[in-house]
Amino acid sequence: MTACPCCASRAATQHKSPEPHCGCPHCGHRWRLPPLPGAALDYAWMSGRNRVPAHHLQRKFRDRLATVAPLLRAGNLILEIGCAEGAFGAQVKALADVDYAGLEISRDAELAAARLDRVFHQPAARLAADGFDLLLAFHVLEHIADIRAELGQWRRLVAPAGALLIEVPNAAGHPLRDWDTHPEHLHFFTAASLSALLAHAGLSVESLSSGHYESPVYPDSLRAVARPALTAPEKTERLLDRIQSLLPGPFIVYGIGGDFRNCLLPILDRLPVVALVDSDPGRLGEKVSEARAVEAYDPARFAGLPILIGSMRHKEAIAERLRAAAVKLVGLDDIYQLD
Ligand SMILES: [Zn+2]
């Protein structure tokens, strides 16, 4: 019995047609048999991997840049796995002031070296973990037999706050074709199998879309942007950091309803909160935790203390009520909104 390399289901079944392969009934992943580490194709002697008519290439690059451009920040360290001749990297470099490294194990590495800042001519497992801000891998993963091990290596190379953009053919790469006879393609992904594989590698999927253009033969690709997943304690620390950056000292929480319970109550013990305040008379005295109950706002007692408004919906109304108090107001949206 073979476990699915993406979702680890042990219900995978073997098929002889159209070529020997395994299929996972849970995530829909299919992969060729035998699983051939020894029979892998020798890419070292290949070249001209990206030689297609220019208009196909430009269409592919336009599609890719639409996702990559918003992820770029000046000074970013970028690594493209399978950079071929470095043509896409050159377009990214023309767009933003970034350090662009490529990894290419075919002979195309020589051409890429003239276009990119650095080119590694070795497998990802041999690279030092330099903390790349963005790792790109377009149509690479489906060529690799041990996708779990490879993705683990890619994850190792990315900075804790970095991102990976991974693109593979969607199943056979064309909506009207069920099987892909391309001998280099060892894995046929689905949206579910790619997501499961990313999750297994400790990555959290930020976006996942299909229909991306690779070529007329492979016009349907899956593209995922993922980041190293945060553990529960790491999420709490990030949240506390955000609150502390906006409210460095003691403060009051005003608005003790559903948003407060969802967003602030789980971390209340770690916040320098002086009082929990609400304007609803029916809520006054309500016990929020062992040590705390809801109070009324007392301008004299709370003079000068900043206020975190604990309700998204009533933020404007609460701010209006506190206008005369002339204190610093921070909303949950200021804290929770991601850049
Ligand atoms: Zn599966």
Short mmCIF file of C-alpha atoms and ligand atoms in Angstrom, two decimals:
data_model
loop_
_atom_site.label_atom_id
_atom_site.label_comp_id
_atom_site.label_asym_id
_atom_site.label_seq_id
_atom_site.Cartn_x
_atom_site.Cartn_y
_atom_site.Cartn_z
CA MET A 1 0.00 0.00 0.00
CA THR A 2 1.30 3.46 -0.89
CA ALA A 3 0.50 6.59 1.08
CA CYS A 4 -0.46 9.73 -0.84
CA PRO A 5 2.57 12.07 -0.84
CA CYS A 6 0.26 15.07 -0.44
CA CYS A 7 -2.46 14.18 2.09
CA ALA A 8 -0.91 10.97 3.51
CA SER A 9 -4.11 8.98 2.88
CA ARG A 10 -3.45 5.25 2.76
CA ALA A 11 -6.42 4.65 0.49
CA ALA A 12 -4.44 5.31 -2.70
CA THR A 13 -5.18 2.88 -5.52
CA GLN A 14 -2.97 1.64 -8.34
CA HIS A 15 -3.95 1.89 -12.00
CA LYS A 16 -2.41 0.47 -15.17
CA SER A 17 -4.01 2.79 -17.69
CA PRO A 18 -3.16 5.01 -19.51
CA GLU A 19 0.22 4.53 -17.81
CA PRO A 20 1.02 2.89 -14.46
CA HIS A 21 0.15 5.36 -11.70
CA CYS A 22 -1.36 5.79 -8.24
CA GLY A 23 -4.42 7.86 -7.45
CA CYS A 24 -5.57 9.27 -4.12
CA PRO A 25 -9.36 9.18 -3.63
CA HIS A 26 -9.16 11.87 -0.94
CA CYS A 27 -7.22 14.74 -2.52
CA GLY A 28 -7.30 13.61 -6.17
CA HIS A 29 -3.50 13.53 -6.52
CA ARG A 30 -2.08 11.16 -9.13
CA TRP A 31 1.54 10.14 -9.47
CA ARG A 32 3.44 7.90 -11.82
CA LEU A 33 4.83 4.50 -10.92
CA PRO A 34 7.46 3.43 -10.22
CA PRO A 35 8.38 6.29 -7.89
CA LEU A 36 11.83 6.26 -9.44
CA PRO A 37 14.53 8.21 -7.60
CA GLY A 38 17.06 6.15 -9.58
CA ALA A 39 15.27 6.57 -12.89
CA ALA A 40 14.90 10.35 -12.62
CA LEU A 41 15.74 12.25 -15.77
CA ASP A 42 19.18 13.74 -15.96
CA TYR A 43 18.55 17.45 -16.34
CA ALA A 44 22.24 18.30 -16.08
CA TRP A 45 22.77 17.82 -19.83
CA MET A 46 19.65 19.61 -21.00
CA SER A 47 19.54 23.15 -22.38
CA GLY A 48 17.16 25.57 -24.08
CA ARG A 49 14.44 24.68 -21.57
CA ASN A 50 12.53 27.88 -22.17
CA ARG A 51 12.80 28.14 -25.96
CA VAL A 52 9.25 28.77 -27.16
CA PRO A 53 7.77 31.44 -29.48
CA ALA A 54 8.27 34.89 -27.93
CA HIS A 55 4.56 35.73 -27.72
CA HIS A 56 3.88 32.57 -25.67
CA LEU A 57 6.75 33.46 -23.37
CA GLN A 58 5.56 37.04 -22.92
CA ARG A 59 2.01 35.93 -22.17
CA LYS A 60 3.33 33.52 -19.54
CA PHE A 61 5.56 36.18 -17.97
CA ARG A 62 2.72 38.74 -17.89
CA ASP A 63 0.53 36.25 -16.04
CA ARG A 64 3.32 35.52 -13.56
CA LEU A 65 4.27 39.15 -12.98
CA ALA A 66 0.67 39.97 -12.05
CA THR A 67 1.06 37.75 -8.96
CA VAL A 68 4.75 38.41 -8.26
CA ALA A 69 4.77 42.24 -8.52
CA PRO A 70 2.58 42.89 -5.44
CA LEU A 71 4.85 40.60 -3.38
CA LEU A 72 8.04 42.55 -4.16
CA ARG A 73 9.69 44.95 -1.73
CA ALA A 74 12.88 46.91 -2.43
CA GLY A 75 15.92 45.04 -1.17
CA ASN A 76 14.18 41.64 -1.16
CA LEU A 77 16.24 38.48 -1.59
CA ILE A 78 14.55 36.35 -4.22
CA LEU A 79 15.30 32.78 -5.27
CA GLU A 80 13.81 31.24 -8.38
CA ILE A 81 14.06 27.45 -8.41
CA GLY A 82 14.38 26.29 -12.02
CA CYS A 83 15.21 29.75 -13.38
CA ALA A 84 16.08 28.39 -16.88
CA GLU A 85 17.93 31.13 -18.83
CA GLY A 86 16.93 33.78 -16.28
CA ALA A 87 14.51 35.56 -18.63
CA PHE A 88 11.73 35.91 -16.05
CA GLY A 89 14.20 37.02 -13.39
CA ALA A 90 15.43 39.76 -15.72
CA GLN A 91 11.86 41.07 -16.01
CA VAL A 92 11.41 41.06 -12.24
CA LYS A 93 14.72 42.88 -11.79
CA ALA A 94 13.57 45.53 -14.26
CA LEU A 95 10.49 46.05 -12.08
CA ALA A 96 12.00 46.31 -8.60
CA ASP A 97 15.31 46.81 -6.83
CA VAL A 98 15.75 43.24 -5.63
CA ASP A 99 18.57 40.71 -5.32
CA TYR A 100 17.55 37.87 -7.64
CA ALA A 101 19.20 34.49 -7.35
CA GLY A 102 18.39 31.53 -9.56
CA LEU A 103 18.80 27.80 -9.14
CA GLU A 104 19.18 25.86 -12.36
CA ILE A 105 20.60 22.37 -12.67
CA SER A 106 20.50 22.26 -16.49
CA ARG A 107 23.11 23.88 -18.72
CA ASP A 108 20.85 26.94 -18.95
CA ALA A 109 22.53 28.07 -15.72
CA GLU A 110 25.34 29.55 -17.84
CA LEU A 111 22.96 31.91 -19.66
CA ALA A 112 21.11 32.76 -16.43
CA ALA A 113 24.38 33.83 -14.80
CA ALA A 114 24.59 36.79 -17.20
CA ARG A 115 21.09 38.02 -16.29
CA LEU A 116 20.69 37.34 -12.56
CA ASP A 117 22.63 38.37 -9.47
CA ARG A 118 23.62 34.80 -8.58
CA VAL A 119 22.96 31.38 -10.04
CA PHE A 120 23.29 28.14 -8.11
CA HIS A 121 24.07 25.11 -10.24
CA GLN A 122 23.19 22.55 -7.56
CA PRO A 123 20.11 21.02 -5.88
CA ALA A 124 18.20 23.01 -3.25
CA ALA A 125 19.33 20.57 -0.54
CA ARG A 126 22.90 21.87 -0.94
CA LEU A 127 22.03 25.58 -0.54
CA ALA A 128 22.64 27.50 2.68
CA ALA A 129 19.51 28.82 4.38
CA ASP A 130 20.02 32.49 3.49
CA GLY A 131 16.55 33.60 4.51
CA PHE A 132 15.04 34.38 1.12
CA ASP A 133 12.07 36.76 1.21
CA LEU A 134 10.44 35.14 -1.80
CA LEU A 135 10.99 31.74 -3.38
CA LEU A 136 9.52 31.18 -6.84
CA ALA A 137 9.10 27.77 -8.47
CA PHE A 138 7.20 27.70 -11.76
CA HIS A 139 6.57 24.22 -13.15
CA VAL A 140 9.31 22.51 -11.16
CA LEU A 141 7.59 20.45 -8.47
CA GLU A 142 5.79 18.11 -10.88
CA HIS A 143 9.22 17.02 -12.18
CA ILE A 144 10.45 15.85 -8.78
CA ALA A 145 9.86 12.34 -7.46
CA ASP A 146 10.07 13.07 -3.72
CA ILE A 147 7.94 16.21 -3.54
CA ARG A 148 7.70 16.16 0.27
CA ALA A 149 11.48 16.22 0.70
CA GLU A 150 11.93 18.89 -1.97
CA LEU A 151 9.27 21.19 -0.55
CA GLY A 152 10.85 20.75 2.88
CA GLN A 153 14.11 22.06 1.41
CA TRP A 154 12.37 25.06 -0.16
CA ARG A 155 10.69 25.84 3.16
CA ARG A 156 14.11 25.73 4.86
CA LEU A 157 15.47 28.38 2.47
CA VAL A 158 12.71 30.94 3.14
CA ALA A 159 12.81 33.57 5.91
CA PRO A 160 10.22 33.21 8.71
CA ALA A 161 8.21 36.11 7.27
CA GLY A 162 8.97 35.14 3.65
CA ALA A 163 6.71 33.68 0.97
CA LEU A 164 6.78 30.89 -1.60
CA LEU A 165 5.02 31.05 -4.95
CA ILE A 166 4.58 27.59 -6.42
CA GLU A 167 3.01 26.84 -9.78
CA VAL A 168 2.30 23.40 -11.24
CA PRO A 169 0.04 22.10 -14.02
CA ASN A 170 -3.55 21.70 -12.84
CA ALA A 171 -3.92 17.88 -13.19
CA ALA A 172 -2.95 17.27 -16.86
CA GLY A 173 -2.47 21.02 -17.46
CA HIS A 174 -5.39 21.36 -19.88
CA PRO A 175 -9.07 21.14 -18.95
CA LEU A 176 -9.82 18.88 -21.96
CA ARG A 177 -7.03 16.39 -21.31
CA ASP A 178 -7.20 13.76 -18.58
CA TRP A 179 -3.67 12.43 -18.76
CA ASP A 180 -0.31 14.08 -19.42
CA THR A 181 2.16 11.91 -21.32
CA HIS A 182 5.06 14.36 -20.79
CA PRO A 183 7.70 11.92 -19.42
CA GLU A 184 9.19 14.54 -17.08
CA HIS A 185 5.89 15.08 -15.24
CA LEU A 186 5.78 12.65 -12.33
CA HIS A 187 2.96 14.29 -10.33
CA PHE A 188 -0.49 15.50 -11.35
CA PHE A 189 -1.75 17.98 -8.77
CA THR A 190 -5.22 19.14 -7.84
CA ALA A 191 -6.05 22.24 -5.79
CA ALA A 192 -6.71 19.90 -2.84
CA SER A 193 -3.49 17.91 -3.23
CA LEU A 194 -1.28 21.01 -3.60
CA SER A 195 -2.91 22.57 -0.52
CA ALA A 196 -2.45 19.36 1.49
CA LEU A 197 1.21 19.11 0.48
CA LEU A 198 1.87 22.75 1.44
CA ALA A 199 0.16 22.26 4.80
CA HIS A 200 2.25 19.14 5.46
CA ALA A 201 5.41 21.21 4.84
CA GLY A 202 4.35 23.67 7.56
CA LEU A 203 3.13 26.30 5.12
CA SER A 204 -0.03 28.31 5.29
CA VAL A 205 -1.73 28.99 1.93
CA GLU A 206 -2.34 32.69 1.35
CA SER A 207 -3.88 32.33 -2.10
CA LEU A 208 -4.58 29.51 -4.52
CA SER A 209 -5.83 29.98 -8.05
CA SER A 210 -6.12 28.02 -11.29
CA GLY A 211 -6.15 28.80 -15.00
CA HIS A 212 -2.64 30.29 -15.15
CA TYR A 213 -0.95 30.22 -18.51
CA GLU A 214 2.23 28.25 -19.12
CA SER A 215 1.89 27.48 -22.84
CA PRO A 216 -0.87 26.54 -25.32
CA VAL A 217 -0.42 22.91 -24.24
CA TYR A 218 -0.44 23.77 -20.51
CA PRO A 219 -2.78 26.75 -20.22
CA ASP A 220 -4.25 25.62 -16.89
CA SER A 221 -1.84 25.86 -13.98
CA LEU A 222 -2.38 25.99 -10.25
CA ARG A 223 -0.61 28.84 -8.48
CA ALA A 224 -0.24 28.97 -4.72
CA VAL A 225 1.29 31.66 -2.56
CA ALA A 226 2.17 30.29 0.87
CA ARG A 227 4.07 31.41 3.95
CA PRO A 228 5.65 29.55 6.85
CA ALA A 229 2.71 28.79 9.14
CA LEU A 230 2.69 30.43 12.56
CA THR A 231 2.15 28.27 15.63
CA ALA A 232 -0.57 29.33 18.09
CA PRO A 233 1.99 30.93 20.48
CA GLU A 234 3.64 32.74 17.53
CA LYS A 235 0.26 34.16 16.46
CA THR A 236 -0.30 35.46 19.99
CA GLU A 237 3.15 37.07 20.09
CA ARG A 238 2.59 38.78 16.71
CA LEU A 239 -0.74 40.12 17.92
CA LEU A 240 0.74 41.39 21.18
CA ASP A 241 3.55 43.09 19.22
CA ARG A 242 1.02 44.87 17.01
CA ILE A 243 -0.99 46.06 20.00
CA GLN A 244 2.14 47.17 21.84
CA SER A 245 3.39 49.16 18.86
CA LEU A 246 0.15 51.19 18.82
CA LEU A 247 -0.50 51.23 22.57
CA PRO A 248 2.83 51.07 24.38
CA GLY A 249 1.45 51.80 27.88
CA PRO A 250 -1.68 51.16 29.98
CA PHE A 251 -5.02 51.62 28.21
CA ILE A 252 -8.76 51.11 28.50
CA VAL A 253 -10.90 48.85 26.32
CA TYR A 254 -14.24 50.43 25.37
CA GLY A 255 -16.91 48.17 23.83
CA ILE A 256 -17.17 44.75 25.49
CA GLY A 257 -19.17 42.70 22.98
CA GLY A 258 -18.59 39.91 20.48
CA ASP A 259 -15.51 41.42 18.81
CA PHE A 260 -13.88 41.95 22.19
CA ARG A 261 -14.49 38.31 23.13
CA ASN A 262 -13.16 37.08 19.80
CA CYS A 263 -10.12 39.30 19.47
CA LEU A 264 -9.02 40.50 22.90
CA LEU A 265 -10.39 38.27 25.65
CA PRO A 266 -8.03 35.34 24.83
CA ILE A 267 -5.00 37.60 25.43
CA LEU A 268 -6.48 39.91 28.08
CA ASP A 269 -4.16 38.66 30.84
CA ARG A 270 -1.14 39.78 28.83
CA LEU A 271 -2.40 43.31 28.08
CA PRO A 272 -1.87 46.35 30.35
CA VAL A 273 -5.62 46.99 30.47
CA VAL A 274 -6.78 49.34 33.25
CA ALA A 275 -10.53 48.90 32.78
CA LEU A 276 -13.16 47.28 30.54
CA VAL A 277 -15.76 49.89 29.70
CA ASP A 278 -19.15 49.82 27.98
CA SER A 279 -21.96 52.31 27.54
CA ASP A 280 -24.75 49.67 27.66
CA PRO A 281 -26.29 49.89 31.17
CA GLY A 282 -27.40 46.25 30.90
CA ARG A 283 -23.80 45.16 30.61
CA LEU A 284 -22.40 47.07 33.60
CA GLY A 285 -21.10 44.77 36.32
CA GLU A 286 -21.04 41.78 33.94
CA LYS A 287 -18.12 39.50 34.81
CA VAL A 288 -15.79 39.14 31.85
CA SER A 289 -13.16 37.04 33.61
CA GLU A 290 -12.32 35.96 37.15
CA ALA A 291 -10.84 39.33 38.00
CA ARG A 292 -12.68 41.74 35.73
CA ALA A 293 -16.14 43.22 35.30
CA VAL A 294 -17.56 45.78 32.88
CA GLU A 295 -17.56 49.37 34.16
CA ALA A 296 -18.94 52.72 33.01
CA TYR A 297 -16.60 55.27 31.50
CA ASP A 298 -15.39 57.70 34.16
CA PRO A 299 -13.67 60.68 32.49
CA ALA A 300 -12.08 61.87 35.73
CA ARG A 301 -10.65 58.49 36.72
CA PHE A 302 -9.49 57.55 33.22
CA ALA A 303 -8.21 61.01 32.22
CA GLY A 304 -5.44 60.84 29.63
CA LEU A 305 -5.48 57.05 29.22
CA PRO A 306 -5.64 55.90 25.58
CA ILE A 307 -8.62 53.79 24.55
CA LEU A 308 -8.76 50.65 22.45
CA ILE A 309 -12.23 50.42 20.94
CA GLY A 310 -13.22 46.77 21.29
CA SER A 311 -16.05 46.82 18.75
CA MET A 312 -15.61 46.93 14.97
CA ARG A 313 -19.26 47.74 14.29
CA HIS A 314 -19.67 50.50 16.86
CA LYS A 315 -16.22 52.06 16.42
CA GLU A 316 -17.47 55.34 14.92
CA ALA A 317 -20.27 55.74 17.47
CA ILE A 318 -17.91 55.11 20.39
CA ALA A 319 -15.32 57.51 18.94
CA GLU A 320 -18.02 60.19 18.61
CA ARG A 321 -19.05 59.67 22.25
CA LEU A 322 -15.44 60.08 23.38
CA ARG A 323 -14.69 63.14 21.28
CA ALA A 324 -14.82 65.48 24.29
CA ALA A 325 -12.38 63.28 26.23
CA ALA A 326 -9.64 64.09 23.68
CA VAL A 327 -7.68 60.89 24.26
CA LYS A 328 -5.84 58.65 21.82
CA LEU A 329 -8.25 56.16 20.19
CA VAL A 330 -7.15 52.94 18.51
CA GLY A 331 -9.56 50.58 16.70
CA LEU A 332 -9.42 46.81 16.39
CA ASP A 333 -9.12 47.38 12.64
CA ASP A 334 -5.88 49.32 13.21
CA ILE A 335 -4.49 46.25 14.97
CA TYR A 336 -5.96 43.43 12.93
CA GLN A 337 -5.70 44.83 9.43
CA LEU A 338 -2.78 43.25 7.63
CA ASP A 339 -0.54 45.48 5.51
ZN ZN B 1 -4.11 12.48 -1.19
#
